[in-house]
Coordinates of N, CA and C in Angstrom, one line a residue:
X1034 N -1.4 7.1 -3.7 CA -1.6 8.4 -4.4 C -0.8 8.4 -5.6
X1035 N -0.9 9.0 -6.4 CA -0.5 9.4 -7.9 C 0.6 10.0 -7.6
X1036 N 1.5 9.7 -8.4 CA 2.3 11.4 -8.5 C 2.4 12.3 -9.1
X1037 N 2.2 13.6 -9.3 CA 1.5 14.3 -10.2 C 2.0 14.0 -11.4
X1038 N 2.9 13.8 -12.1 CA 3.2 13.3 -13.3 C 2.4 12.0 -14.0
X1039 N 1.7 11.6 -13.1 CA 0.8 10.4 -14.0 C -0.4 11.0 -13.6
X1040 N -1.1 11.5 -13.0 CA -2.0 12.4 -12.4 C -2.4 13.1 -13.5
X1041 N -1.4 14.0 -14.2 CA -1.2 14.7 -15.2 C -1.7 13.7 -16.8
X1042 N -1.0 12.4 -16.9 CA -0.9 11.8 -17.5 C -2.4 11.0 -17.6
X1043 N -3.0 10.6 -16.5 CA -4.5 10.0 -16.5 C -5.1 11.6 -17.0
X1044 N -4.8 13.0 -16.8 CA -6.1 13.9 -17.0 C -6.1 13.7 -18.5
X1045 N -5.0 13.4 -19.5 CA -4.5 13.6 -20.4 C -5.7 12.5 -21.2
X1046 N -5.2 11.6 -20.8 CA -6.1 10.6 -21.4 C -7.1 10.8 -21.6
X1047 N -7.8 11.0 -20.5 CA -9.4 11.4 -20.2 C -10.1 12.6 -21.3
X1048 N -9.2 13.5 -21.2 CA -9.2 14.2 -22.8 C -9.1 13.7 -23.9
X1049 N -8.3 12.9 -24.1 CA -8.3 12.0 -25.9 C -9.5 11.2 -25.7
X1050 N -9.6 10.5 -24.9 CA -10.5 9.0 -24.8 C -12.1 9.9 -25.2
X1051 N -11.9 11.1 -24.5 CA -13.7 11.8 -24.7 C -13.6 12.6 -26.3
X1052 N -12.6 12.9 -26.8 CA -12.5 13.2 -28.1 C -12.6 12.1 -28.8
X1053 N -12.5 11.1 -28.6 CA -12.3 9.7 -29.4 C -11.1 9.2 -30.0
X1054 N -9.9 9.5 -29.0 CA -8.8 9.2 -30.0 C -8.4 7.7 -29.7
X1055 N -9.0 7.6 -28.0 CA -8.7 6.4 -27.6 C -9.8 5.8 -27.7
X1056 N -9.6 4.1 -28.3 CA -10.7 3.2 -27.6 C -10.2 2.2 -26.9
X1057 N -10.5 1.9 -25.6 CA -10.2 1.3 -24.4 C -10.7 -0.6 -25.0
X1058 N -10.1 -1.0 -24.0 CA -10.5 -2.9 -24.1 C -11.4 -2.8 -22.7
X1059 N -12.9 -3.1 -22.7 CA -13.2 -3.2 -20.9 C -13.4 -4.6 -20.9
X1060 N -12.8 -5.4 -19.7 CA -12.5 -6.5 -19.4 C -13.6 -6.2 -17.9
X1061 N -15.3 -6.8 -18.0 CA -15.7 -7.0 -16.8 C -15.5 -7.6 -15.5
X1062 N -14.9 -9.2 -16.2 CA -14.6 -10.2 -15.4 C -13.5 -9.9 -14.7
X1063 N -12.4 -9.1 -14.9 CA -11.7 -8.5 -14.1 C -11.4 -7.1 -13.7
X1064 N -12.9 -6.1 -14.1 CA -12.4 -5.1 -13.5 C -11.5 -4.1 -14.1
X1065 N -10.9 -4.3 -15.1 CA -10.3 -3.1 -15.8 C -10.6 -3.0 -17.1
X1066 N -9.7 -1.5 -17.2 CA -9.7 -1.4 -18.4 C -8.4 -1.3 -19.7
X1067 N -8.3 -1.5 -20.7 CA -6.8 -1.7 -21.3 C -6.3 -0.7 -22.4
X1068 N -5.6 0.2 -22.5 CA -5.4 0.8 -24.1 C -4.0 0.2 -24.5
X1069 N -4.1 0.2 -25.6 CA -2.8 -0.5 -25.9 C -2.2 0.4 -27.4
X1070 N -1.1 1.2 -27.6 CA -0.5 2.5 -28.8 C 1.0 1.9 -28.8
X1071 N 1.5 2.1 -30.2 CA 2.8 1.8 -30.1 C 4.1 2.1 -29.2
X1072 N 3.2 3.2 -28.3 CA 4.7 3.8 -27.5 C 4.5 2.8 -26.2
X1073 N 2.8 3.0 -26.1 CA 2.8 2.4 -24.3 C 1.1 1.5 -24.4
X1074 N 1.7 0.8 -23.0 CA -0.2 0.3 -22.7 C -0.6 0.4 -21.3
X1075 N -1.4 0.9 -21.0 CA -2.0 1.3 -20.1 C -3.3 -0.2 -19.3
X1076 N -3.2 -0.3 -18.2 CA -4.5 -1.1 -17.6 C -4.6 -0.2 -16.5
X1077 N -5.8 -0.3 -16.4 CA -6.7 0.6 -14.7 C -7.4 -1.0 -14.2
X1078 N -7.1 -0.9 -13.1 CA -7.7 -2.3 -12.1 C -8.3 -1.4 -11.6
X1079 N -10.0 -1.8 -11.1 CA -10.8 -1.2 -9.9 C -10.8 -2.7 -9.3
X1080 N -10.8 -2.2 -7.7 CA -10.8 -3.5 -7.2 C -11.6 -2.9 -5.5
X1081 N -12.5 -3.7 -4.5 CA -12.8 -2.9 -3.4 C -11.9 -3.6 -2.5
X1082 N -11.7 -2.8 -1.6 CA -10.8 -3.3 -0.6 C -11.7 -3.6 0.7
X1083 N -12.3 -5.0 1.0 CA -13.1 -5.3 1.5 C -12.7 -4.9 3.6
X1084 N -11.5 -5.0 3.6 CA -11.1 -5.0 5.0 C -11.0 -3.8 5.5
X1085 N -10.3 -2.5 4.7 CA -10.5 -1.4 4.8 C -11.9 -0.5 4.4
X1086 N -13.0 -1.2 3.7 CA -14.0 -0.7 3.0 C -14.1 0.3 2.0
X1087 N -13.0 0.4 1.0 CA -12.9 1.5 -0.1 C -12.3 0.8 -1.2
X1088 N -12.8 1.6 -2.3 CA -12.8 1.3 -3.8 C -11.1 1.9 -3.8
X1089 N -10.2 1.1 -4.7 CA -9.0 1.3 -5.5 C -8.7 1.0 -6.7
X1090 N -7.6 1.7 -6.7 CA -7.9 1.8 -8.8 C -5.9 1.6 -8.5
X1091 N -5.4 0.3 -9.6 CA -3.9 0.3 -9.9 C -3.9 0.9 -11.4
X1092 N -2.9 1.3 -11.3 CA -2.5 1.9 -12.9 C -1.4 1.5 -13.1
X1093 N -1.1 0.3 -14.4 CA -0.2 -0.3 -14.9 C 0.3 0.6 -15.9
X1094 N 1.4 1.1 -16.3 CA 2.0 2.0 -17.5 C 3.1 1.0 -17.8
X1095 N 3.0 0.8 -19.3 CA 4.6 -0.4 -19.8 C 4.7 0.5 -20.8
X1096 N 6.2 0.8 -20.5 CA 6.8 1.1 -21.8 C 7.3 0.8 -22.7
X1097 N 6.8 1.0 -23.8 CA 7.0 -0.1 -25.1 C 8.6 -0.3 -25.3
X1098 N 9.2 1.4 -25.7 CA 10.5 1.4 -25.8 C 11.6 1.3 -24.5
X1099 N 10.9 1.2 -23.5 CA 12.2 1.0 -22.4 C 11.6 -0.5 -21.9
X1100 N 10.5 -1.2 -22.2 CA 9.9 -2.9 -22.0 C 10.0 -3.0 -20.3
X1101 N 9.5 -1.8 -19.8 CA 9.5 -1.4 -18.4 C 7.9 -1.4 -17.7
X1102 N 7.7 -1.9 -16.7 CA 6.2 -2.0 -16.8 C 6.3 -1.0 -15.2
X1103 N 5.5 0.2 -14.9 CA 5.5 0.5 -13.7 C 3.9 0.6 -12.7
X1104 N 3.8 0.7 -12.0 CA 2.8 0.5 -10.8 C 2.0 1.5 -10.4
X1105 N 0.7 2.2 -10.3 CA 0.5 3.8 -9.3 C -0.5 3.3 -9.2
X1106 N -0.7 3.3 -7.5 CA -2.3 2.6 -6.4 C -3.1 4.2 -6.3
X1107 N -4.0 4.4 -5.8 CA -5.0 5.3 -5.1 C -5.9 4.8 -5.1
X1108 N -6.3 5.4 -3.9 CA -7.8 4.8 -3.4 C -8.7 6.1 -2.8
X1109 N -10.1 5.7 -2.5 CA -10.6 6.8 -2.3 C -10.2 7.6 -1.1
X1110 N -9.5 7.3 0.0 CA -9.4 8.4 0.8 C -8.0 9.1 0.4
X1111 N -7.6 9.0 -0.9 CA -6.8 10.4 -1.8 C -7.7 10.9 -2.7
X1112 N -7.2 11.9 -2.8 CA -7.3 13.2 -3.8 C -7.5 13.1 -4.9
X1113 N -7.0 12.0 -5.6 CA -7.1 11.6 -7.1 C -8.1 10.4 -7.6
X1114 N -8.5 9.6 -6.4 CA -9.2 8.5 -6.8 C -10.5 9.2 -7.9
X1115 N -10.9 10.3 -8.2 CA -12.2 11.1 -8.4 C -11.4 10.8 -9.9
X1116 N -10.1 11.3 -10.0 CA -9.4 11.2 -11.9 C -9.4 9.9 -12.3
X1117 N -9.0 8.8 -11.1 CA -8.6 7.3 -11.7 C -10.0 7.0 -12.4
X1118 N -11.3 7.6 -11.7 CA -12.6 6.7 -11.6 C -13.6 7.5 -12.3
X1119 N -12.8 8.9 -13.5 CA -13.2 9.2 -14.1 C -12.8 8.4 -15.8
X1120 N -11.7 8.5 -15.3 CA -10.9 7.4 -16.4 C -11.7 5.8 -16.7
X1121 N -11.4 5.3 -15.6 CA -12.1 4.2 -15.9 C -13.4 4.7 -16.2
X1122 N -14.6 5.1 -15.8 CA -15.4 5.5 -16.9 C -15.7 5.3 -18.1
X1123 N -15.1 6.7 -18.7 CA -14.8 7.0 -20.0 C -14.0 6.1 -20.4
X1124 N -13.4 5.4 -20.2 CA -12.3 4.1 -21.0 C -13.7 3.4 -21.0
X1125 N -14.0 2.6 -19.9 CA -15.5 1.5 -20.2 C -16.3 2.1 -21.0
X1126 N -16.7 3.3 -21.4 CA -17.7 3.3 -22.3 C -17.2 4.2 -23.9
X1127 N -15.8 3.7 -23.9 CA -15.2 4.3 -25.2 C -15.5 3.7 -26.6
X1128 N -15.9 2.1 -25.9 CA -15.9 0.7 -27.6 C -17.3 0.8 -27.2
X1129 N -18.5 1.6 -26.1 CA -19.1 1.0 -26.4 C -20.4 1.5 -27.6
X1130 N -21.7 1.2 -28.4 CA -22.2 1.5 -29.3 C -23.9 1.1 -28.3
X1131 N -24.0 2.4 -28.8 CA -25.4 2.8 -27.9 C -26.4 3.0 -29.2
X1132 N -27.7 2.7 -28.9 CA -28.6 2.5 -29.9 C -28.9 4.7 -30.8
X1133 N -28.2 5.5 -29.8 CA -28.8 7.1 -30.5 C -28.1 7.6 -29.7

């Protein structure tokens, strides 16, 4: 589960990224997605958890200025997996160019 402070921080995103401020990297072959700004870089991993049978999303946050990289899991039997996997979304279809 998130802690609300990154929770906060993914709704945040989800806001710029649909304004257009962000455009995301989507990496198919593995499942995420990448933003990269001079303060921080962000990756979302979706990954299924075959043994348990549910979709999970890691959120990597590195801080540019502290060169600190930190970790936040959820999966769908929390509360938040609905924001991780709105995110990833809208990240995957930030670069992309649709014919109209």
């Amino acid at each position: 589960m998130f802690p609300p402070k990154i929770k906060d921080f993914v709704v945040e995103l989800i806001k710029r990224t649909e304004s257009g401020e962000f455009s995301w990297i989507y990496d198919d072959d593995n499942s995420n997605v990448q933003l990269q700004t001079d303060h921080f870089t962000v990756f979302l991993r979706y990954s299924f958890n075959g043994i348990e049978e549910y979709g999970e999303f890691v959120l990597f946050y590195f801080d540019s200025q502290d060169q600190k990289e930190y970790r936040f899991y959820t999966n769908q039997t929390w509360n938040d997996y609905d924001v991780a996997r709105r995110l990833y979304d809208v990240a995957q279809s930030s670069g992309l160019s649709l014919p109209f």
